[in-house]
Amino acid sequence: MNALDIQLEKQEQLIKKLKKRNNELQRFYDEYKRVCRNEEERIKELNCLYQVAQCVVVENDIDIALDRIVRIVPHGWQFTTQTCARITFKNKIYLSPDFFESRICQSENIYIESRIMGAIHVFYKTEVGAESNNPFLIEERNLLKGIANIISFYLEKLRDNENRKIIQQQLLHADRLATIGQLAAGVAHELNEPLGNILGLAQLSLKLPGLPIQAEKDLGKIEDCVIYSREIIKKLMEFSRQSQLRKEKIDLNELIENSITFLEARCIKEGIKIVKEYTGNITVTVDRHQIKQVITNLTINAIQAMKNGGKLLFTTRKNSKNAIFCVEDTGIGIASENISKTFMPFFTTKDVGEGTGLGLSVVYGIIKNHNGDIKVSSDPGKGTTFEVCLPLEKN
Ligand SMILES: Nc1ncnc2c1ncn2[C@@H]1O[C@H](COP(=O)(O)OP(=O)(O)O)[C@@H](O)[C@H]1O
Ligand SMILES: [Mg+2]
């Protein structure tokens, strides 16, 4: 072997070594790229999971939440643009944009209390990975499980909230029934009979020939009053049976006007000046008869509190959430130790025959039934204000 051959062989070995090194480097680089891509995929998946979780934390409307989630899902999959998703829950279907149902699909059930209530499906729109048995990464299968769990948890939470509300309503109702319901319904029933007799007699008397004009007028008033009283009794009986609210859209100011007209004459007679400070255009969605009863009860209390006359103020206003009306008087006021008792059934400071102590508890029940609120504030010796809030209907 001459010197040149030796040189050549050395070079060949070097080239071999370099090639080997190069291959190693290539492998290393490929591995590095794979790890990086995996990292990227994991970040995408985590991001997707985070956004889904975020969605259920802030959203109380099932439709909106599921619609948002189904749009988020494809972003967690490796071939995002080729991925679409579908959520089915009860009888509804939520689809991601450009949805296409292909045969390449993975799915998870959505459970509420171990019962299947729906499902979430992920599809590849084209034949990506169609050749393999399971075209989806194991991470993607876990991701879908995670998302389905979050949705199940969310739906369960909403159902719990709904159940809690129903139970609260039932408790409230049970409480009401136990207190006012049974007794008031009984009393109302008893009163219905004699009132019926008064009405019948007044109507018979009205038919008597040669009745003096004044007597005829008075009998007419008796007739009106009895009809009105029977209406209230009917309402009380209905209310104690928790009659269904018959809600309708009504102008609040008009409703107040209608409720107090028949009391205006009485106010004039008793030296009470009625003042109205209305804000225009307040539409409430309420049971007309029940809210009328609220206004009547508050007004009668106010009149009874001003034995020596005074001022009776009705105000209306609204904010972003509520319609608000106040009934304010300049009467005797409520002693501070009695304030907390005013809404209790049968609490009264009035003489037998004047008060039953039922007016405000009926008022309270009606307002709560409308998801509203009522507050009382009073300055003994100076006057009392009742403020009623009724939620405005969302448009
Ligand atoms: N406007 C008011 N001014 C002073 N006291 C009031 C007023 N409204 C209610 N109250 C007090 O609350 C009690 C309960 O009222 P309510 O439930 O209507 O029953 P009732 O009028 O039959 O006594 C009244 O007896 C009275 O002591
Ligand atoms: Mg009363």
Short mmCIF file of C-alpha atoms and ligand atoms in Angstrom, two decimals:
data_model
loop_
_atom_site.label_atom_id
_atom_site.label_comp_id
_atom_site.label_asym_id
_atom_site.label_seq_id
_atom_site.Cartn_x
_atom_site.Cartn_y
_atom_site.Cartn_z
CA MET A 1 0.00 0.00 0.00
CA ASN A 2 1.42 3.25 -1.00
CA ALA A 3 1.08 6.49 0.84
CA LEU A 4 -1.77 7.66 -1.42
CA ASP A 5 -3.84 4.53 -0.75
CA ILE A 6 -3.38 4.99 2.97
CA GLN A 7 -4.49 8.58 2.61
CA LEU A 8 -7.57 7.51 0.61
CA GLU A 9 -8.56 4.87 3.11
CA LYS A 10 -8.27 7.35 5.95
CA GLN A 11 -10.47 9.77 4.08
CA GLU A 12 -13.03 7.08 3.36
CA GLN A 13 -13.19 6.22 7.05
CA LEU A 14 -13.60 9.85 7.88
CA ILE A 15 -16.44 10.16 5.39
CA LYS A 16 -18.11 7.09 6.90
CA LYS A 17 -17.75 8.57 10.36
CA LEU A 18 -19.13 11.87 9.19
CA LYS A 19 -22.07 10.17 7.51
CA LYS A 20 -22.77 8.25 10.70
CA ARG A 21 -22.56 11.43 12.72
CA ASN A 22 -24.79 13.13 10.20
CA ASN A 23 -27.35 10.36 10.49
CA GLU A 24 -27.21 10.62 14.26
CA LEU A 25 -27.70 14.34 14.06
CA GLN A 26 -30.63 13.90 11.68
CA ARG A 27 -32.21 11.42 14.07
CA PHE A 28 -31.59 13.75 16.96
CA TYR A 29 -33.09 16.62 15.03
CA ASP A 30 -36.15 14.54 14.06
CA GLU A 31 -36.62 13.53 17.68
CA TYR A 32 -36.25 17.16 18.73
CA LYS A 33 -38.86 18.20 16.18
CA ARG A 34 -41.21 15.46 17.37
CA VAL A 35 -40.84 16.55 21.00
CA CYS A 36 -41.44 20.16 20.00
CA ARG A 37 -44.50 19.22 18.02
CA ASN A 38 -45.75 17.17 20.93
CA GLU A 39 -45.21 20.15 23.19
CA GLU A 40 -47.19 22.29 20.80
CA GLU A 41 -49.97 19.74 20.70
CA ARG A 42 -50.08 19.52 24.50
CA ILE A 43 -50.26 23.30 24.77
CA LYS A 44 -53.11 23.33 22.24
CA GLU A 45 -54.95 20.65 24.19
CA LEU A 46 -54.45 22.39 27.52
CA ASN A 47 -55.58 25.65 26.00
CA CYS A 48 -58.70 23.99 24.64
CA LEU A 49 -59.49 22.41 28.01
CA TYR A 50 -58.91 25.73 29.75
CA GLN A 51 -61.26 27.57 27.38
CA VAL A 52 -63.96 24.95 27.82
CA ALA A 53 -63.62 25.19 31.60
CA GLN A 54 -63.70 28.98 31.36
CA CYS A 55 -66.92 28.77 29.36
CA VAL A 56 -68.79 26.77 31.96
CA VAL A 57 -67.62 28.99 34.79
CA VAL A 58 -69.01 32.19 33.30
CA GLU A 59 -72.03 31.00 31.36
CA ASN A 60 -75.36 30.18 32.96
CA ASP A 61 -77.24 29.63 29.74
CA ILE A 62 -76.85 26.02 28.57
CA ASP A 63 -77.47 26.84 24.91
CA ILE A 64 -74.84 29.56 24.80
CA ALA A 65 -72.29 27.47 26.73
CA LEU A 66 -72.66 24.33 24.57
CA ASP A 67 -72.59 26.38 21.39
CA ARG A 68 -69.35 28.02 22.49
CA ILE A 69 -67.76 24.75 23.59
CA VAL A 70 -68.50 23.00 20.31
CA ARG A 71 -66.70 25.81 18.49
CA ILE A 72 -63.69 25.61 20.81
CA VAL A 73 -63.22 21.83 20.50
CA PRO A 74 -61.61 21.61 17.00
CA HIS A 75 -58.81 23.93 18.19
CA GLY A 76 -57.55 21.25 20.56
CA TRP A 77 -57.00 18.62 17.82
CA GLN A 78 -53.81 18.25 15.80
CA PHE A 79 -55.48 18.77 12.40
CA THR A 80 -57.54 21.70 13.58
CA THR A 81 -58.80 22.82 10.19
CA GLN A 82 -59.88 19.28 9.34
CA THR A 83 -61.69 18.77 12.63
CA CYS A 84 -65.32 19.44 13.45
CA ALA A 85 -67.45 18.64 16.47
CA ARG A 86 -71.04 17.95 17.48
CA ILE A 87 -72.66 18.02 20.90
CA THR A 88 -76.08 16.48 21.41
CA PHE A 89 -77.96 17.18 24.60
CA LYS A 90 -81.61 16.34 25.19
CA ASN A 91 -83.27 17.08 21.85
CA LYS A 92 -80.79 19.69 20.76
CA ILE A 93 -77.75 19.55 18.50
CA TYR A 94 -74.82 21.96 18.57
CA LEU A 95 -72.36 21.99 15.66
CA SER A 96 -68.97 23.59 15.04
CA PRO A 97 -68.67 25.76 11.91
CA ASP A 98 -68.52 23.90 8.56
CA PHE A 99 -69.63 20.71 10.23
CA PHE A 100 -69.28 17.53 8.18
CA GLU A 101 -70.09 14.10 9.53
CA SER A 102 -67.45 11.71 8.20
CA ARG A 103 -66.77 8.13 9.19
CA ILE A 104 -63.61 9.10 11.06
CA CYS A 105 -64.98 9.85 14.45
CA GLN A 106 -64.40 9.62 18.19
CA SER A 107 -67.06 10.21 20.83
CA GLU A 108 -67.78 10.40 24.55
CA ASN A 109 -71.06 10.33 26.43
CA ILE A 110 -72.33 13.18 28.57
CA TYR A 111 -73.76 12.02 31.88
CA ILE A 112 -75.95 13.58 34.52
CA GLU A 113 -75.95 11.54 37.70
CA SER A 114 -74.68 8.47 35.87
CA ARG A 115 -77.41 8.68 33.23
CA ILE A 116 -76.45 9.27 29.61
CA MET A 117 -77.97 12.61 28.63
CA GLY A 118 -76.05 13.33 25.46
CA ALA A 119 -72.78 12.91 23.63
CA ILE A 120 -69.91 14.79 22.09
CA HIS A 121 -68.47 13.64 18.74
CA VAL A 122 -65.31 14.77 16.97
CA PHE A 123 -64.92 14.09 13.23
CA TYR A 124 -62.07 14.43 10.78
CA LYS A 125 -63.60 15.97 7.69
CA THR A 126 -61.11 14.41 5.26
CA GLU A 127 -59.48 11.02 5.31
CA VAL A 128 -56.64 12.07 7.63
CA GLY A 129 -55.41 9.01 9.41
CA ALA A 130 -58.14 6.86 7.88
CA GLU A 131 -55.70 4.02 7.29
CA SER A 132 -54.95 3.48 10.96
CA ASN A 133 -57.28 1.69 13.36
CA ASN A 134 -57.55 4.66 15.62
CA PRO A 135 -56.67 7.86 13.81
CA PHE A 136 -56.88 9.98 16.95
CA LEU A 137 -53.94 10.41 19.32
CA ILE A 138 -54.26 8.90 22.75
CA GLU A 139 -53.98 12.47 24.10
CA GLU A 140 -56.90 13.52 21.93
CA ARG A 141 -59.00 10.68 23.27
CA ASN A 142 -58.15 11.77 26.81
CA LEU A 143 -58.89 15.37 25.90
CA LEU A 144 -62.36 14.46 24.68
CA LYS A 145 -62.98 12.52 27.90
CA GLY A 146 -61.91 15.63 29.84
CA ILE A 147 -64.23 17.90 27.87
CA ALA A 148 -67.16 15.49 28.25
CA ASN A 149 -66.49 15.42 32.02
CA ILE A 150 -66.49 19.20 32.24
CA ILE A 151 -69.78 19.38 30.33
CA SER A 152 -71.33 16.71 32.57
CA PHE A 153 -70.18 18.55 35.66
CA TYR A 154 -71.55 21.83 34.30
CA LEU A 155 -74.97 20.38 33.45
CA GLU A 156 -75.15 18.73 36.85
CA LYS A 157 -74.32 22.01 38.55
CA LEU A 158 -77.05 23.87 36.64
CA ARG A 159 -79.54 21.16 37.48
CA ASP A 160 -78.60 21.36 41.16
CA ASN A 161 -79.14 25.12 41.09
CA GLU A 162 -82.51 24.63 39.43
CA ASN A 163 -83.47 21.98 42.00
CA ARG A 164 -82.38 24.24 44.83
CA LYS A 165 -84.58 27.04 43.49
CA ILE A 166 -87.56 24.70 43.22
CA ILE A 167 -87.01 23.44 46.76
CA GLN A 168 -86.75 27.00 48.05
CA GLN A 169 -89.99 27.88 46.31
CA GLN A 170 -91.65 24.81 47.71
CA LEU A 171 -90.42 25.66 51.20
CA LEU A 172 -91.66 29.19 50.82
CA HIS A 173 -94.95 27.91 49.60
CA ALA A 174 -95.18 25.30 52.34
CA ASP A 175 -94.41 27.96 54.89
CA ARG A 176 -97.03 30.23 53.45
CA LEU A 177 -99.58 27.50 53.24
CA ALA A 178 -98.97 26.45 56.80
CA THR A 179 -99.44 29.96 58.08
CA ILE A 180 -101.70 32.15 56.02
CA GLY A 181 -102.98 29.57 53.65
CA GLN A 182 -104.90 27.27 55.91
CA LEU A 183 -106.27 29.88 58.25
CA ALA A 184 -106.89 32.65 55.76
CA ALA A 185 -108.55 30.30 53.32
CA GLY A 186 -110.79 29.13 56.15
CA VAL A 187 -111.61 32.68 57.25
CA ALA A 188 -112.18 33.75 53.66
CA HIS A 189 -114.52 30.87 53.13
CA GLU A 190 -116.49 31.81 56.25
CA LEU A 191 -116.75 35.43 55.10
CA ASN A 192 -117.88 34.51 51.65
CA GLU A 193 -121.23 33.30 52.90
CA PRO A 194 -122.37 36.40 54.85
CA LEU A 195 -121.03 38.62 52.09
CA GLY A 196 -123.15 36.69 49.63
CA ASN A 197 -126.18 37.36 51.85
CA ILE A 198 -125.40 41.08 52.08
CA LEU A 199 -125.09 41.25 48.32
CA GLY A 200 -128.32 39.38 47.77
CA LEU A 201 -130.22 41.57 50.25
CA ALA A 202 -128.80 44.79 48.82
CA GLN A 203 -129.79 43.70 45.35
CA LEU A 204 -133.30 42.75 46.52
CA SER A 205 -133.69 46.07 48.34
CA LEU A 206 -132.63 47.93 45.20
CA LYS A 207 -135.68 46.49 43.49
CA LEU A 208 -138.11 47.88 46.13
CA PRO A 209 -140.51 50.40 44.61
CA GLY A 210 -140.42 54.05 45.72
CA LEU A 211 -136.89 53.88 47.13
CA PRO A 212 -135.54 57.33 48.10
CA ILE A 213 -132.71 58.41 45.79
CA GLN A 214 -130.15 58.54 48.61
CA ALA A 215 -131.04 54.99 49.75
CA GLU A 216 -130.70 53.77 46.19
CA LYS A 217 -127.27 55.38 45.91
CA ASP A 218 -126.14 53.90 49.22
CA LEU A 219 -127.40 50.45 48.31
CA GLY A 220 -125.50 50.75 45.03
CA LYS A 221 -122.34 51.50 46.99
CA ILE A 222 -122.96 48.55 49.30
CA GLU A 223 -123.32 46.35 46.24
CA ASP A 224 -120.03 47.64 44.78
CA CYS A 225 -118.18 47.20 48.06
CA VAL A 226 -119.42 43.66 48.54
CA ILE A 227 -118.47 42.71 45.01
CA TYR A 228 -115.03 44.17 45.63
CA SER A 229 -114.65 42.38 48.99
CA ARG A 230 -115.65 39.08 47.47
CA GLU A 231 -113.05 39.64 44.76
CA ILE A 232 -110.36 40.08 47.41
CA ILE A 233 -111.53 36.97 49.23
CA LYS A 234 -111.47 35.03 46.01
CA LYS A 235 -107.92 36.23 45.44
CA LEU A 236 -106.90 35.27 48.96
CA MET A 237 -108.34 31.81 48.51
CA GLU A 238 -106.71 31.45 45.13
CA PHE A 239 -103.45 32.74 46.50
CA SER A 240 -103.39 30.29 49.38
CA ARG A 241 -103.72 27.55 46.81
CA GLN A 242 -100.80 29.20 45.00
CA SER A 243 -102.76 30.03 41.91
CA GLN A 244 -100.72 30.16 38.73
CA LEU A 245 -99.50 33.65 37.94
CA ARG A 246 -101.33 35.04 34.94
CA LYS A 247 -98.65 37.44 33.81
CA GLU A 248 -99.20 40.14 31.23
CA LYS A 249 -97.40 43.29 30.13
CA ILE A 250 -98.88 46.33 31.85
CA ASP A 251 -97.97 49.97 32.29
CA LEU A 252 -97.03 50.34 35.96
CA ASN A 253 -98.45 53.86 36.37
CA GLU A 254 -101.75 52.80 34.88
CA LEU A 255 -101.90 49.81 37.18
CA ILE A 256 -101.40 52.05 40.22
CA GLU A 257 -104.04 54.47 38.95
CA ASN A 258 -106.52 51.63 38.48
CA SER A 259 -105.77 50.23 41.90
CA ILE A 260 -106.29 53.44 43.86
CA THR A 261 -109.23 55.11 42.10
CA PHE A 262 -111.80 53.60 44.39
CA LEU A 263 -109.81 54.79 47.44
CA GLU A 264 -109.48 58.39 46.32
CA ALA A 265 -112.89 59.46 47.60
CA ARG A 266 -112.06 57.98 51.00
CA CYS A 267 -108.78 59.90 51.11
CA ILE A 268 -110.51 63.20 50.38
CA LYS A 269 -112.99 62.48 53.15
CA GLU A 270 -110.21 61.72 55.63
CA GLY A 271 -108.15 64.79 54.76
CA ILE A 272 -105.43 62.84 52.97
CA LYS A 273 -103.79 64.49 49.99
CA ILE A 274 -102.72 62.10 47.26
CA VAL A 275 -99.53 63.06 45.40
CA LYS A 276 -98.21 61.15 42.39
CA GLU A 277 -94.68 61.32 41.09
CA TYR A 278 -94.63 58.93 38.20
CA THR A 279 -91.83 58.21 35.73
CA GLY A 280 -93.30 57.47 32.30
CA ASN A 281 -92.99 54.30 30.25
CA ILE A 282 -92.48 51.56 32.80
CA THR A 283 -93.84 48.28 31.54
CA VAL A 284 -93.98 45.42 34.00
CA THR A 285 -94.85 41.79 33.32
CA VAL A 286 -97.01 40.81 36.24
CA ASP A 287 -100.26 39.25 37.34
CA ARG A 288 -102.51 42.32 37.16
CA HIS A 289 -104.89 41.24 39.92
CA GLN A 290 -102.19 40.23 42.35
CA ILE A 291 -100.17 43.44 41.97
CA LYS A 292 -103.39 45.42 42.24
CA GLN A 293 -103.96 43.66 45.53
CA VAL A 294 -100.45 44.66 46.65
CA ILE A 295 -101.07 48.33 45.86
CA THR A 296 -104.49 48.24 47.51
CA ASN A 297 -103.16 46.63 50.70
CA LEU A 298 -100.28 49.12 50.98
CA THR A 299 -102.62 52.06 50.34
CA ILE A 300 -105.21 50.94 52.88
CA ASN A 301 -102.46 50.53 55.50
CA ALA A 302 -101.21 54.03 54.71
CA ILE A 303 -104.71 55.49 55.01
CA GLN A 304 -105.26 53.69 58.31
CA ALA A 305 -101.95 55.13 59.58
CA MET A 306 -103.11 58.72 58.93
CA LYS A 307 -106.13 59.12 61.16
CA ASN A 308 -105.65 62.89 61.22
CA GLY A 309 -105.03 63.28 57.52
CA GLY A 310 -101.70 63.69 55.82
CA LYS A 311 -99.96 63.10 52.54
CA LEU A 312 -100.00 59.89 50.54
CA LEU A 313 -97.25 59.77 47.93
CA PHE A 314 -97.00 57.30 45.04
CA THR A 315 -93.74 57.26 43.10
CA THR A 316 -92.55 55.09 40.23
CA ARG A 317 -89.13 54.76 38.63
CA LYS A 318 -86.92 52.15 37.09
CA ASN A 319 -83.28 51.13 36.88
CA SER A 320 -81.56 48.67 34.57
CA LYS A 321 -83.03 45.66 36.34
CA ASN A 322 -86.17 46.65 38.20
CA ALA A 323 -89.34 48.64 38.09
CA ILE A 324 -89.72 50.30 41.47
CA PHE A 325 -92.74 51.86 43.12
CA CYS A 326 -93.13 53.37 46.55
CA VAL A 327 -96.13 54.05 48.73
CA GLU A 328 -95.21 56.68 51.28
CA ASP A 329 -97.34 58.16 54.03
CA THR A 330 -97.00 60.76 56.76
CA GLY A 331 -98.78 58.63 59.33
CA ILE A 332 -97.99 57.26 62.77
CA GLY A 333 -95.03 55.14 61.55
CA ILE A 334 -93.90 51.75 62.80
CA ALA A 335 -92.03 51.32 66.10
CA SER A 336 -88.51 50.01 65.43
CA GLU A 337 -89.15 46.81 67.41
CA ASN A 338 -92.09 46.03 65.12
CA ILE A 339 -90.40 46.64 61.78
CA SER A 340 -89.16 43.05 61.45
CA LYS A 341 -92.60 41.69 62.28
CA THR A 342 -94.66 43.68 59.81
CA PHE A 343 -94.64 41.01 57.09
CA MET A 344 -95.45 38.18 59.47
CA PRO A 345 -98.87 36.61 59.11
CA PHE A 346 -101.30 37.78 61.79
CA PHE A 347 -99.05 40.51 63.12
CA THR A 348 -101.26 43.51 63.70
CA THR A 349 -101.33 46.54 65.98
CA LYS A 350 -104.91 47.30 65.01
CA ASP A 351 -108.10 46.65 66.90
CA VAL A 352 -110.15 43.57 66.23
CA GLY A 353 -112.31 44.36 63.25
CA GLU A 354 -109.83 46.82 61.81
CA GLY A 355 -106.87 44.58 61.19
CA THR A 356 -106.27 40.89 60.61
CA GLY A 357 -102.51 41.11 60.17
CA LEU A 358 -102.75 39.37 56.82
CA GLY A 359 -102.39 42.27 54.40
CA LEU A 360 -98.61 42.53 54.33
CA SER A 361 -97.91 38.81 54.40
CA VAL A 362 -100.11 38.43 51.34
CA VAL A 363 -98.24 41.36 49.78
CA TYR A 364 -94.91 39.74 50.60
CA GLY A 365 -95.98 36.39 49.12
CA ILE A 366 -97.15 38.00 45.89
CA ILE A 367 -93.98 40.02 45.45
CA LYS A 368 -91.74 37.01 46.12
CA ASN A 369 -93.84 35.01 43.65
CA HIS A 370 -92.95 37.66 41.07
CA ASN A 371 -89.25 37.32 41.98
CA GLY A 372 -89.42 40.83 43.33
CA ASP A 373 -88.55 42.43 46.61
CA ILE A 374 -90.25 44.67 49.16
CA LYS A 375 -88.68 46.87 51.81
CA VAL A 376 -90.11 48.97 54.55
CA SER A 377 -88.59 51.98 56.24
CA SER A 378 -90.28 54.05 58.88
CA ASP A 379 -89.79 57.02 61.11
CA PRO A 380 -92.14 56.61 64.10
CA GLY A 381 -94.42 59.61 64.37
CA LYS A 382 -93.44 60.87 60.93
CA GLY A 383 -94.34 58.25 58.37
CA THR A 384 -93.64 55.03 56.54
CA THR A 385 -92.40 54.05 53.09
CA PHE A 386 -92.90 50.73 51.36
CA GLU A 387 -90.65 50.20 48.35
CA VAL A 388 -91.51 47.42 45.89
CA CYS A 389 -89.09 46.17 43.21
CA LEU A 390 -90.36 44.10 40.31
CA PRO A 391 -87.83 42.61 37.90
CA LEU A 392 -88.06 44.02 34.39
CA GLU A 393 -88.45 41.49 31.63
CA LYS A 394 -85.26 41.07 29.55
CA ASN A 395 -85.77 41.99 25.92
N1 LIG B 1 -98.22 52.39 56.43
C1 LIG B 1 -98.12 51.91 57.67
N2 LIG B 1 -97.92 52.76 58.72
C2 LIG B 1 -97.81 52.29 59.95
N3 LIG B 1 -97.88 50.99 60.29
C3 LIG B 1 -98.08 50.10 59.31
C4 LIG B 1 -98.21 50.52 57.97
N4 LIG B 1 -98.35 49.39 57.21
C5 LIG B 1 -98.34 48.35 58.07
N5 LIG B 1 -98.17 48.76 59.33
C6 LIG B 1 -98.07 47.91 60.53
O1 LIG B 1 -97.94 46.56 60.13
C7 LIG B 1 -99.00 45.79 60.68
C8 LIG B 1 -99.35 44.65 59.72
O2 LIG B 1 -99.97 45.15 58.57
P1 LIG B 1 -100.91 44.23 57.74
O3 LIG B 1 -100.20 42.96 57.48
O4 LIG B 1 -101.42 44.97 56.58
O5 LIG B 1 -102.06 43.86 58.73
P2 LIG B 1 -103.25 44.77 59.28
O6 LIG B 1 -103.32 45.99 58.44
O7 LIG B 1 -104.45 43.92 59.14
O8 LIG B 1 -102.91 45.05 60.70
C9 LIG B 1 -100.08 46.77 60.95
O9 LIG B 1 -100.95 46.33 61.97
C10 LIG B 1 -99.30 47.99 61.37
O10 LIG B 1 -98.88 47.88 62.72
MG MG B 2 -103.35 45.88 56.38
#
